[in-house]
CSV table of C-alpha atoms and ligand atoms in Angstrom, one decimal:
chain,number,residue,atom,x,y,z
V,12,MET,CA,-5.1,18.2,-14.6
V,13,TYR,CA,-7.9,16.0,-15.6
V,14,GLN,CA,-10.2,16.8,-18.4
V,15,SER,CA,-12.8,14.4,-17.1
V,16,PRO,CA,-16.4,15.7,-17.1
V,17,ARG,CA,-18.6,13.0,-15.9
V,18,ARG,CA,-19.9,12.3,-19.4
V,19,LEU,CA,-16.3,11.4,-20.5
V,20,CYS,CA,-16.1,8.5,-17.9
V,21,SER,CA,-19.7,7.3,-18.4
V,22,ALA,CA,-19.3,7.4,-22.2
V,23,LEU,CA,-16.1,5.3,-21.9
V,24,LEU,CA,-18.0,2.8,-19.8
V,25,GLN,CA,-20.9,2.4,-22.2
V,26,ARG,CA,-20.8,0.0,-25.1
V,27,ASP,CA,-21.4,1.4,-28.5
V,28,ALA,CA,-22.3,4.8,-27.0
V,29,PRO,CA,-21.9,7.5,-29.6
V,30,GLY,CA,-19.5,9.1,-27.2
V,31,LEU,CA,-17.4,5.9,-27.3
V,32,ARG,CA,-16.9,6.2,-31.0
V,33,ARG,CA,-15.8,9.7,-30.5
V,34,LEU,CA,-13.8,9.0,-27.4
V,35,SER,CA,-12.1,5.8,-28.3
V,36,THR,CA,-10.8,7.2,-31.4
V,37,PRO,CA,-7.6,8.6,-29.9
V,38,ARG,CA,-8.5,12.2,-29.1
V,39,LEU,CA,-5.4,14.3,-29.6
V,40,ARG,CA,-5.1,17.3,-27.3
V,41,ARG,CA,-6.6,20.2,-29.1
V,42,GLN,CA,-3.7,21.2,-31.2
V,43,SER,CA,-3.5,24.7,-32.6
V,44,SER,CA,-4.5,25.1,-36.2
V,45,PRO,CA,-2.8,22.4,-38.4
V,46,PRO,CA,-5.7,20.3,-39.7
V,47,ALA,CA,-6.0,16.9,-38.1
V,48,ALA,CA,-3.5,14.5,-39.7
V,49,ALA,CA,-5.0,11.9,-42.0
V,50,PRO,CA,-5.9,8.8,-40.0
V,51,ARG,CA,-2.8,6.7,-39.5
V,52,PRO,CA,-3.0,3.2,-41.1
V,53,ALA,CA,-2.7,0.3,-38.7
V,54,SER,CA,1.0,-0.2,-38.0
V,55,PRO,CA,2.7,-2.9,-40.0
V,56,ARG,CA,3.8,-4.5,-36.6
V,57,PHE,CA,0.2,-4.7,-35.5
V,58,LEU,CA,-1.0,-6.1,-38.8
V,59,ALA,CA,1.8,-8.6,-38.9
V,60,ALA,CA,0.8,-9.8,-35.4
V,61,VAL,CA,-2.8,-10.0,-36.5
V,62,SER,CA,-2.1,-11.9,-39.7
V,63,ALA,CA,0.5,-14.2,-38.0
V,64,ALA,CA,-2.1,-15.1,-35.5
V,65,SER,CA,-5.0,-15.1,-37.8
V,66,GLY,CA,-3.9,-18.3,-39.5
V,67,ALA,CA,-5.2,-19.7,-36.3
V,68,ALA,CA,-8.4,-17.9,-36.4
V,69,ARG,CA,-10.1,-21.0,-37.6
V,70,SER,CA,-11.3,-22.7,-34.4
V,71,CYS,CA,-10.1,-26.2,-33.6
V,72,SER,CA,-13.6,-27.5,-33.5
V,73,GLY,CA,-13.7,-26.6,-37.2
V,74,THR,CA,-16.7,-24.3,-36.6
V,75,VAL,CA,-16.0,-20.8,-37.8
V,76,TYR,CA,-18.1,-17.9,-36.8
V,77,SER,CA,-18.9,-15.3,-39.4
V,78,MET,CA,-15.5,-13.7,-39.5
V,79,GLY,CA,-14.9,-13.7,-43.3
V,80,ASN,CA,-11.9,-15.7,-44.5
V,81,GLY,CA,-8.2,-16.1,-43.6
V,82,PRO,CA,-6.4,-13.1,-42.0
V,83,SER,CA,-9.5,-10.9,-42.2
V,84,ARG,CA,-11.2,-13.3,-39.8
V,85,LEU,CA,-9.1,-12.4,-36.7
V,86,TYR,CA,-8.7,-8.8,-37.9
V,87,SER,CA,-12.5,-8.4,-38.1
V,88,ALA,CA,-12.8,-10.1,-34.7
V,89,LEU,CA,-10.4,-7.5,-33.3
V,90,ALA,CA,-12.2,-4.8,-35.2
V,91,LYS,CA,-15.5,-6.0,-33.7
V,92,THR,CA,-14.1,-5.2,-30.3
V,93,LEU,CA,-13.5,-1.7,-31.5
V,94,ASN,CA,-17.0,-1.1,-32.5
V,95,SER,CA,-16.6,-2.2,-36.1
V,96,SER,CA,-18.7,0.7,-37.6
V,97,ALA,CA,-16.1,3.1,-36.3
V,98,ALA,CA,-13.1,0.8,-36.9
V,99,SER,CA,-13.9,0.6,-40.6
V,100,GLN,CA,-14.0,4.4,-40.7
V,101,HIS,CA,-10.9,4.9,-38.6
V,102,PRO,CA,-8.3,2.3,-39.4
V,103,GLU,CA,-6.0,4.0,-36.9
V,104,TYR,CA,-8.3,2.5,-34.3
V,105,LEU,CA,-6.5,-0.7,-34.5
V,106,VAL,CA,-3.2,0.7,-33.4
V,107,SER,CA,-2.7,1.5,-29.8
V,108,PRO,CA,-3.1,5.3,-29.6
V,109,ASP,CA,-0.2,7.4,-28.7
V,110,SER,CA,-1.1,7.5,-25.0
V,111,GLU,CA,0.6,10.7,-24.1
V,112,HIS,CA,-1.9,12.5,-26.3
V,113,LEU,CA,-5.0,10.9,-24.8
V,114,GLU,CA,-7.0,13.0,-22.4
V,115,PRO,CA,-6.4,11.7,-18.9
V,116,ILE,CA,-9.4,10.7,-16.7
V,117,ASP,CA,-9.7,11.1,-13.0
V,118,PRO,CA,-9.6,7.7,-11.3
V,119,LYS,CA,-12.0,8.9,-8.7
V,120,GLU,CA,-14.6,9.9,-11.3
V,121,LEU,CA,-14.2,6.6,-13.1
V,122,LEU,CA,-14.6,4.7,-9.8
V,123,GLU,CA,-17.8,6.7,-9.2
V,124,GLU,CA,-19.1,5.8,-12.6
V,125,CYS,CA,-18.3,2.1,-12.1
V,126,ARG,CA,-20.1,2.2,-8.8
V,127,ALA,CA,-23.1,3.9,-10.4
V,128,VAL,CA,-23.3,1.1,-13.0
V,129,LEU,CA,-23.0,-1.4,-10.1
V,130,HIS,CA,-25.6,0.2,-7.8
V,131,THR,CA,-27.8,-2.8,-7.8
V,132,ARG,CA,-24.9,-5.2,-7.0
V,133,PRO,CA,-24.0,-6.1,-3.4
V,134,PRO,CA,-21.2,-4.0,-1.9
V,135,ARG,CA,-17.5,-4.9,-2.6
V,136,PHE,CA,-15.8,-7.4,-0.3
V,137,GLN,CA,-13.2,-5.9,2.0
V,138,ARG,CA,-9.7,-7.4,1.6
V,139,ASP,CA,-6.8,-6.1,3.7
V,140,PHE,CA,-3.2,-5.7,3.0
V,141,VAL,CA,-1.0,-7.8,5.4
V,142,ASN,CA,2.3,-6.0,6.4
V,143,LEU,CA,5.1,-8.5,5.9
V,144,ARG,CA,8.3,-6.5,6.3
V,145,THR,CA,8.5,-3.6,8.7
V,146,ASP,CA,12.2,-4.1,9.4
V,147,CYS,CA,13.5,-2.8,6.1
V,148,PRO,CA,12.7,0.9,5.5
V,149,SER,CA,13.0,1.8,1.9
V,150,SER,CA,14.0,5.3,0.6
V,151,HIS,CA,11.6,4.8,-2.4
V,152,PRO,CA,7.8,4.2,-2.6
V,153,PRO,CA,7.0,0.5,-3.0
V,154,ILE,CA,6.1,-1.0,-6.4
V,155,ARG,CA,2.6,-2.4,-6.3
V,156,VAL,CA,2.0,-5.4,-8.6
V,157,MET,CA,-1.4,-6.9,-9.4
V,158,GLN,CA,-1.6,-10.4,-10.9
V,159,TRP,CA,-5.1,-11.4,-12.1
V,160,ASN,CA,-6.8,-13.9,-14.5
V,161,ILE,CA,-9.8,-11.7,-15.2
V,162,LEU,CA,-11.8,-14.5,-17.0
V,163,ALA,CA,-12.3,-13.9,-20.7
V,164,GLN,CA,-15.8,-12.8,-21.4
V,165,ALA,CA,-16.3,-15.3,-24.2
V,166,LEU,CA,-15.0,-18.2,-22.0
V,167,GLY,CA,-17.1,-17.2,-19.0
V,168,GLU,CA,-20.3,-16.9,-21.1
V,169,GLY,CA,-19.5,-19.6,-23.6
V,170,LYS,CA,-17.2,-22.3,-22.4
V,171,ASP,CA,-16.4,-22.4,-18.7
V,172,ASN,CA,-19.8,-23.7,-17.6
V,173,PHE,CA,-19.8,-22.0,-14.2
V,174,VAL,CA,-23.1,-23.8,-13.4
V,175,GLN,CA,-23.7,-22.0,-10.1
V,176,CYS,CA,-23.1,-18.5,-11.4
V,177,PRO,CA,-26.2,-16.7,-12.6
V,178,VAL,CA,-26.0,-15.7,-16.2
V,179,GLU,CA,-26.9,-12.1,-15.2
V,180,ALA,CA,-23.7,-11.9,-13.1
V,181,LEU,CA,-21.6,-12.4,-16.2
V,182,LYS,CA,-23.1,-9.5,-18.2
V,183,TRP,CA,-20.1,-7.7,-19.6
V,184,GLU,CA,-21.5,-4.2,-19.0
V,185,GLU,CA,-21.4,-4.8,-15.2
V,186,ARG,CA,-18.6,-7.3,-15.0
V,187,LYS,CA,-16.1,-4.9,-16.6
V,188,CYS,CA,-17.0,-2.3,-14.0
V,189,LEU,CA,-16.3,-4.9,-11.2
V,190,ILE,CA,-12.9,-5.6,-12.8
V,191,LEU,CA,-12.2,-1.8,-13.1
V,192,GLU,CA,-13.4,-1.2,-9.6
V,193,GLU,CA,-10.9,-3.8,-8.3
V,194,ILE,CA,-8.1,-2.2,-10.3
V,195,LEU,CA,-9.0,1.3,-9.1
V,196,ALA,CA,-9.4,0.2,-5.5
V,197,TYR,CA,-5.9,-1.1,-5.2
V,198,GLN,CA,-4.2,1.2,-7.8
V,199,PRO,CA,-1.4,-1.1,-8.8
V,200,ASP,CA,1.7,0.4,-10.5
V,201,ILE,CA,1.9,-2.7,-12.6
V,202,LEU,CA,-0.9,-4.9,-13.9
V,203,CYS,CA,-0.3,-8.5,-15.1
V,204,LEU,CA,-3.5,-9.9,-16.6
V,205,GLN,CA,-4.5,-13.2,-18.3
V,206,GLU,CA,-7.7,-14.0,-20.3
V,207,VAL,CA,-7.9,-10.5,-21.6
V,208,ASP,CA,-10.4,-10.5,-24.5
V,209,HIS,CA,-11.5,-6.9,-24.2
V,210,TYR,CA,-8.0,-5.2,-24.5
V,211,PHE,CA,-8.6,-2.9,-27.5
V,212,ASP,CA,-12.2,-1.8,-26.7
V,213,THR,CA,-12.0,-1.5,-22.9
V,214,PHE,CA,-8.7,-2.0,-20.9
V,215,GLN,CA,-6.3,-0.3,-23.3
V,216,PRO,CA,-8.3,2.9,-23.9
V,217,LEU,CA,-9.3,3.2,-20.2
V,218,LEU,CA,-6.0,2.3,-18.6
V,219,SER,CA,-4.0,4.5,-21.0
V,220,ARG,CA,-6.1,7.5,-19.9
V,221,LEU,CA,-5.3,6.5,-16.3
V,222,GLY,CA,-1.6,6.8,-17.2
V,223,TYR,CA,-0.7,3.2,-17.9
V,224,GLN,CA,1.2,1.9,-21.0
V,225,GLY,CA,-0.1,-1.4,-22.1
V,226,THR,CA,1.0,-4.4,-24.1
V,227,PHE,CA,-1.2,-7.3,-25.3
V,228,PHE,CA,-0.1,-10.6,-26.6
V,229,PRO,CA,-3.0,-12.9,-27.8
V,230,LYS,CA,-2.9,-16.7,-27.8
V,231,PRO,CA,-2.3,-18.0,-31.3
V,232,TRP,CA,-5.3,-20.4,-31.0
V,233,SER,CA,-7.5,-18.6,-28.5
V,234,PRO,CA,-10.4,-20.8,-27.3
V,235,CYS,CA,-12.5,-17.7,-27.4
V,236,LEU,CA,-12.7,-17.9,-31.1
V,237,ASP,CA,-14.6,-21.2,-30.7
V,238,VAL,CA,-17.4,-19.2,-29.1
V,239,GLU,CA,-20.2,-17.6,-31.1
V,240,HIS,CA,-20.3,-13.8,-30.7
V,241,ASN,CA,-16.8,-13.8,-29.3
V,242,ASN,CA,-14.9,-10.6,-28.9
V,243,GLY,CA,-11.6,-11.7,-30.4
V,244,PRO,CA,-8.8,-13.8,-29.0
V,245,ASP,CA,-7.8,-13.8,-25.3
V,246,GLY,CA,-4.3,-13.3,-24.2
V,247,CYS,CA,-1.9,-11.8,-21.7
V,248,ALA,CA,-1.7,-8.1,-21.0
V,249,LEU,CA,0.9,-6.1,-19.1
V,250,PHE,CA,0.3,-2.5,-18.0
V,251,PHE,CA,2.6,-0.1,-16.1
V,252,LEU,CA,2.3,3.5,-14.9
V,253,GLN,CA,4.3,5.7,-17.2
V,254,ASN,CA,4.9,8.3,-14.6
V,255,ARG,CA,6.8,5.7,-12.5
V,256,PHE,CA,8.6,3.6,-15.1
V,257,LYS,CA,10.3,3.8,-18.4
V,258,LEU,CA,10.2,0.9,-20.8
V,259,VAL,CA,13.7,-0.4,-21.6
V,260,ASN,CA,12.7,-3.4,-23.6
V,261,SER,CA,9.8,-5.7,-24.3
V,262,ALA,CA,9.5,-9.3,-25.5
V,263,ASN,CA,6.4,-11.2,-26.6
V,264,ILE,CA,7.2,-14.9,-26.0
V,265,ARG,CA,5.3,-17.8,-27.5
V,266,LEU,CA,6.1,-20.6,-25.2
V,267,THR,CA,7.5,-23.9,-26.5
V,268,ALA,CA,7.3,-27.4,-25.0
V,269,MET,CA,9.8,-30.0,-26.2
V,270,THR,CA,10.8,-27.5,-28.9
V,271,LEU,CA,7.2,-27.3,-30.2
V,272,LYS,CA,5.5,-24.0,-30.3
V,273,THR,CA,2.5,-24.1,-28.0
V,274,ASN,CA,-0.8,-22.1,-27.6
V,275,GLN,CA,0.5,-20.3,-24.5
V,276,VAL,CA,2.3,-17.0,-24.3
V,277,ALA,CA,4.2,-14.6,-22.1
V,278,ILE,CA,5.2,-11.0,-22.1
V,279,ALA,CA,8.5,-9.9,-20.4
V,280,GLN,CA,9.4,-6.2,-20.0
V,281,THR,CA,12.5,-4.5,-18.5
V,282,LEU,CA,11.4,-1.3,-16.7
V,283,GLU,CA,13.5,1.4,-15.3
V,284,CYS,CA,12.2,3.3,-12.2
V,285,ARG,CA,12.2,7.0,-13.1
V,286,GLU,CA,12.9,8.0,-9.5
V,287,SER,CA,15.7,5.6,-8.6
V,288,GLY,CA,17.1,4.6,-12.0
V,289,ARG,CA,16.9,0.9,-10.8
V,290,GLN,CA,15.9,-1.6,-13.5
V,291,PHE,CA,13.9,-4.8,-13.1
V,292,CYS,CA,12.2,-7.3,-15.3
V,293,ILE,CA,8.4,-8.0,-15.0
V,294,ALA,CA,6.8,-10.9,-16.8
V,295,VAL,CA,3.2,-12.3,-17.2
V,296,THR,CA,2.1,-15.7,-18.4
V,297,HIS,CA,-0.8,-18.1,-18.6
V,298,LEU,CA,0.2,-21.8,-18.8
V,299,LYS,CA,-1.8,-24.6,-20.4
V,300,ALA,CA,-4.8,-25.7,-18.3
V,301,ARG,CA,-6.3,-29.0,-17.3
V,302,THR,CA,-5.2,-32.2,-15.7
V,303,GLY,CA,-3.1,-34.5,-17.7
V,304,TRP,CA,-1.0,-31.6,-19.1
V,305,GLU,CA,1.5,-31.5,-16.1
V,306,ARG,CA,4.5,-32.4,-18.2
V,307,PHE,CA,3.5,-29.9,-20.9
V,308,ARG,CA,3.2,-27.1,-18.3
V,309,SER,CA,6.6,-28.2,-16.8
V,310,ALA,CA,8.2,-27.8,-20.3
V,311,GLN,CA,6.5,-24.5,-20.8
V,312,GLY,CA,7.8,-23.3,-17.5
V,313,CYS,CA,11.3,-24.3,-18.3
V,314,ASP,CA,11.1,-22.4,-21.6
V,315,LEU,CA,9.9,-19.3,-19.8
V,316,LEU,CA,12.7,-19.6,-17.2
V,317,GLN,CA,15.3,-19.9,-20.0
V,318,ASN,CA,13.9,-16.8,-21.8
V,319,LEU,CA,14.0,-14.9,-18.5
V,320,GLN,CA,17.6,-16.0,-17.9
V,321,ASN,CA,18.5,-14.6,-21.2
V,322,ILE,CA,16.5,-11.3,-20.8
V,323,THR,CA,18.0,-10.7,-17.3
V,324,LYS,CA,21.4,-11.8,-18.4
V,325,GLY,CA,21.5,-14.5,-15.7
V,326,ALA,CA,19.5,-12.5,-13.2
V,327,LYS,CA,21.7,-9.4,-13.4
V,328,ILE,CA,18.5,-7.4,-12.7
V,329,PRO,CA,15.7,-8.3,-10.3
V,330,LEU,CA,12.7,-10.2,-11.6
V,331,ILE,CA,9.0,-10.4,-10.9
V,332,ILE,CA,7.0,-13.2,-12.7
V,333,CYS,CA,3.2,-13.1,-12.5
V,334,GLY,CA,0.9,-15.8,-13.8
V,335,ASP,CA,-1.9,-18.3,-13.9
V,336,PHE,CA,0.4,-21.3,-14.0
V,337,ASN,CA,-2.6,-23.7,-13.9
V,338,ALA,CA,-0.4,-25.8,-11.5
V,339,GLU,CA,-0.7,-26.7,-7.9
V,340,PRO,CA,2.5,-26.2,-5.8
V,341,THR,CA,3.0,-30.0,-5.9
V,342,GLU,CA,3.5,-29.9,-9.7
V,343,GLU,CA,6.9,-30.1,-11.4
V,344,VAL,CA,6.6,-26.6,-13.0
V,345,TYR,CA,6.2,-25.1,-9.5
V,346,LYS,CA,9.4,-26.9,-8.3
V,347,HIS,CA,11.3,-25.7,-11.4
V,348,PHE,CA,10.5,-22.1,-10.4
V,349,ALA,CA,11.2,-22.6,-6.7
V,350,SER,CA,14.6,-24.1,-7.4
V,351,SER,CA,15.6,-21.9,-10.3
V,352,SER,CA,19.1,-20.4,-10.4
V,353,LEU,CA,17.2,-17.1,-10.8
V,354,ASN,CA,16.7,-17.3,-7.0
V,355,LEU,CA,13.0,-16.9,-7.0
V,356,ASN,CA,10.5,-17.1,-4.1
V,357,SER,CA,6.7,-17.1,-4.3
V,358,ALA,CA,5.4,-14.0,-2.6
V,359,TYR,CA,2.0,-15.4,-1.4
V,360,LYS,CA,3.8,-18.0,0.7
V,361,LEU,CA,4.7,-15.2,3.0
V,362,LEU,CA,1.1,-14.9,4.1
V,363,SER,CA,1.3,-18.2,5.8
V,364,ALA,CA,2.3,-18.6,9.4
V,365,ASP,CA,5.5,-20.4,8.6
V,366,GLY,CA,6.2,-18.5,5.4
V,367,GLN,CA,6.5,-21.8,3.6
V,368,SER,CA,3.0,-22.6,2.4
V,369,GLU,CA,1.0,-21.3,-0.5
V,370,PRO,CA,-2.6,-20.1,0.2
V,371,PRO,CA,-5.3,-22.9,0.2
V,372,TYR,CA,-6.8,-21.5,-3.0
V,373,THR,CA,-6.5,-18.7,-5.6
V,374,THR,CA,-9.4,-20.0,-7.8
V,375,TRP,CA,-12.7,-21.6,-6.7
V,376,LYS,CA,-15.5,-22.5,-9.1
V,377,ILE,CA,-18.2,-25.0,-9.7
V,378,ARG,CA,-18.4,-26.4,-13.2
V,379,THR,CA,-20.5,-29.3,-14.6
V,380,SER,CA,-17.6,-31.5,-13.7
V,381,GLY,CA,-17.9,-30.4,-10.0
V,382,GLU,CA,-16.3,-28.0,-7.5
V,383,CYS,CA,-12.7,-26.9,-8.3
V,384,ARG,CA,-10.7,-25.3,-5.5
V,385,HIS,CA,-7.1,-24.8,-6.5
V,386,THR,CA,-3.9,-22.8,-6.0
V,387,LEU,CA,-2.8,-22.0,-9.5
V,388,ASP,CA,-1.8,-18.3,-9.5
V,389,TYR,CA,1.5,-16.9,-8.3
V,390,ILE,CA,3.8,-13.9,-8.1
V,391,TRP,CA,7.4,-15.0,-8.2
V,392,TYR,CA,10.2,-12.5,-7.3
V,393,SER,CA,14.0,-12.3,-6.9
V,394,LYS,CA,14.3,-13.2,-3.3
V,395,TYR,CA,17.6,-11.6,-2.6
V,396,ALA,CA,17.0,-8.4,-4.6
V,397,LEU,CA,13.4,-7.6,-3.6
V,398,ASN,CA,11.4,-7.4,-0.4
V,399,VAL,CA,7.7,-8.1,-0.2
V,400,ARG,CA,6.5,-5.4,2.0
V,401,SER,CA,2.8,-6.4,2.0
V,402,ALA,CA,0.3,-8.7,0.2
V,403,LEU,CA,-3.4,-8.4,-0.2
V,404,ASP,CA,-5.2,-11.0,1.8
V,405,LEU,CA,-7.5,-13.5,-0.1
V,406,LEU,CA,-11.3,-13.6,0.2
V,407,THR,CA,-12.5,-15.9,2.9
V,408,GLU,CA,-14.7,-18.9,2.2
V,409,GLU,CA,-17.6,-17.0,3.7
V,410,GLN,CA,-17.1,-14.1,1.4
V,411,ILE,CA,-16.8,-16.4,-1.6
V,412,GLY,CA,-20.1,-18.1,-0.6
V,413,PRO,CA,-21.5,-21.5,-1.5
V,414,ASN,CA,-21.8,-20.9,-5.2
V,415,ARG,CA,-18.1,-19.9,-5.4
V,416,LEU,CA,-16.8,-17.7,-8.2
V,417,PRO,CA,-17.5,-15.8,-10.4
V,418,SER,CA,-20.5,-14.2,-8.7
V,419,PHE,CA,-22.5,-11.0,-8.4
V,420,ASN,CA,-19.8,-10.0,-5.9
V,421,TYR,CA,-16.6,-11.0,-7.8
V,422,PRO,CA,-16.0,-10.9,-11.5
V,423,SER,CA,-13.6,-13.8,-12.1
V,424,ASP,CA,-13.1,-17.4,-11.0
V,425,HIS,CA,-9.6,-16.4,-10.0
V,426,LEU,CA,-8.7,-14.0,-7.2
V,427,SER,CA,-6.4,-11.0,-7.8
V,428,LEU,CA,-3.1,-11.2,-6.1
V,429,VAL,CA,-1.5,-7.9,-5.1
V,430,CYS,CA,2.0,-7.3,-3.5
V,431,ASP,CA,4.0,-4.3,-2.6
V,432,PHE,CA,7.7,-4.7,-3.4
V,433,SER,CA,10.8,-2.7,-2.6
V,434,PHE,CA,14.4,-3.2,-3.7
V,435,THR,CA,16.7,-4.6,-1.0
V,436,GLU,CA,19.1,-1.9,0.0
V,437,GLY,CA,22.0,-4.3,-0.1
V,438,PRO,CA,24.8,-4.5,-2.8
V,439,GLU,CA,22.9,-4.5,-6.1
V,440,GLY,CA,24.8,-7.5,-7.3
V,441,LEU,CA,23.3,-9.8,-4.7
V,442,LEU,CA,20.5,-11.3,-6.7
H,12,NDP,N1,-3.4,-25.8,-28.2
H,12,NDP,C1,-3.3,-25.8,-29.5
H,12,NDP,O1,-2.2,-25.9,-30.2
H,12,NDP,C2,-4.6,-25.7,-30.3
H,12,NDP,C3,-5.7,-25.1,-29.6
H,12,NDP,N2,-6.8,-24.9,-30.3
H,12,NDP,C4,-7.9,-24.2,-29.7
H,12,NDP,O2,-7.5,-23.8,-28.4
H,12,NDP,C5,-8.4,-24.3,-27.4
H,12,NDP,C6,-7.5,-24.8,-26.3
H,12,NDP,O3,-6.8,-23.6,-26.0
H,12,NDP,P1,-5.7,-23.7,-24.8
H,12,NDP,O4,-5.4,-22.3,-24.5
H,12,NDP,O5,-4.6,-24.6,-25.2
H,12,NDP,O6,-6.6,-24.3,-23.7
H,12,NDP,P2,-6.4,-24.5,-22.1
H,12,NDP,O7,-6.5,-25.9,-21.9
H,12,NDP,O8,-5.2,-23.8,-21.6
H,12,NDP,O9,-7.6,-23.8,-21.5
H,12,NDP,C7,-8.3,-22.7,-22.2
H,12,NDP,C8,-9.1,-22.1,-21.2
H,12,NDP,O10,-10.1,-23.0,-20.7
H,12,NDP,C9,-10.2,-22.8,-19.3
H,12,NDP,N3,-10.5,-24.1,-18.7
H,12,NDP,C10,-9.6,-24.9,-18.0
H,12,NDP,N4,-10.2,-26.0,-17.6
H,12,NDP,C11,-11.5,-26.0,-18.1
H,12,NDP,C12,-12.6,-26.8,-18.0
H,12,NDP,N5,-12.5,-28.0,-17.3
H,12,NDP,N6,-13.7,-26.5,-18.6
H,12,NDP,C13,-13.8,-25.3,-19.3
H,12,NDP,N7,-12.7,-24.4,-19.4
H,12,NDP,C14,-11.6,-24.8,-18.8
H,12,NDP,C15,-8.8,-22.3,-18.9
H,12,NDP,O11,-9.1,-21.3,-17.8
H,12,NDP,P3,-8.1,-21.3,-16.6
H,12,NDP,O12,-6.7,-21.1,-17.1
H,12,NDP,O13,-8.7,-20.2,-15.8
H,12,NDP,O14,-8.3,-22.6,-15.9
H,12,NDP,C16,-8.3,-21.5,-20.1
H,12,NDP,O15,-8.6,-20.2,-20.0
H,12,NDP,C17,-9.2,-25.3,-28.0
H,12,NDP,O16,-10.5,-25.2,-27.4
H,12,NDP,C18,-9.2,-24.9,-29.5
H,12,NDP,O17,-10.2,-23.9,-29.6
H,12,NDP,C19,-6.9,-25.3,-31.6
H,12,NDP,C20,-5.9,-26.0,-32.2
H,12,NDP,C21,-4.6,-26.2,-31.6
H,13,MG,MG1,-10.1,-19.5,-17.1
């Protein structure tokens, strides 16, 4: 089943390893005779997305880092992530490879490789799943969803100023293995990620070989591009296991606030369960950060809700919305989601004793401005159409430690949230 000699995984994990050049160029299954097709040019869709965004490649601070001029700037930033020497030789590099022709890798082998890279790191923290619904047996396996702001590498190293986090702990070669280790440990069916700035050179190639289909939507004005030696723009990414779900439709949404286009984005996809035929909509977003922008986030949230009303035709299908909302539960945007006619509930409230309170934190860091402990990340779901069967408990304050996050133990300043969902067995129309 798996063509996964150890060298395959370790080559995939290394940066600029000769093998990577070979392996990251989509390797088609050895086809009988016909000579390999000429390299496919980057798809017009992709180039359109790159040039549309690249007008913003100039950073706001006015400083531009060695990216050439105009559209080529962002294009070459993306190409850089794909090991530019190879990218220039293989333009098809910049188009997500046709994943069913990629050689699968064994998750166990990849996990072993990650652990080999991390052998000097302290052992992983143990987090347990809390069973929330034992009273509603389901005839189908649960749908496991992971929400995670994985911290963009350029921001972590160049902008976030995590003053208590040793620089060593942020080294990409090891931090990417900590991220992959978390994903492999919980094996989500669906992954909703923010601050992805290593999509093309790391997560897309690796996760597609693990059977995921991925979509990436970069921020039009990514703050990563302000950082010297950046790896291209950060954005939201959505991955789902192809053997469990079929993609029915996909929308990249640039969020507006007061009718103005903003720098924040979302991805919304309608998936169909291959086993049950049931359809649902899954969305990922990352709202504007920082205090003082509460009204802005509220407007962005309303825009996202309106988009999702349209996509689900007024909640005709169940909905799961994952995101770093950059908003505490006291904020207006949270109240909009909690009182939406889409009949949403926040899954992580169910971990509390009364089922009504959000966890005390989902992100905990120390910047030059001081210690920031906040609840900003959520998984919203259609409360009448879906059951939350279990949720992954958070790290304790002791596990997080006095220097908070990120650290040698944990790769991001945000915790991953993981829930198992099942469809309520009641009348489908009750949403
Ligand atoms: N918005 C626009 O229209 C324009 C934006 N730009 C560029 O975009 C950048 C702003 O991007 P935008 O996405 O709107 O920014 P945000 O304010 O949403 O924050 C960008 C990132 O900074 C992190 N962050 C939040 N608080 C702090 C902090 N106190 N110190 C350091 N980092 C923090 C956030 O992480 P987290 O979410 O984890 O908190 C987020 O990932 C500018 O720096 C500029 O480069 C340029 C022109 C126009
Ligand atoms: Mg951040």
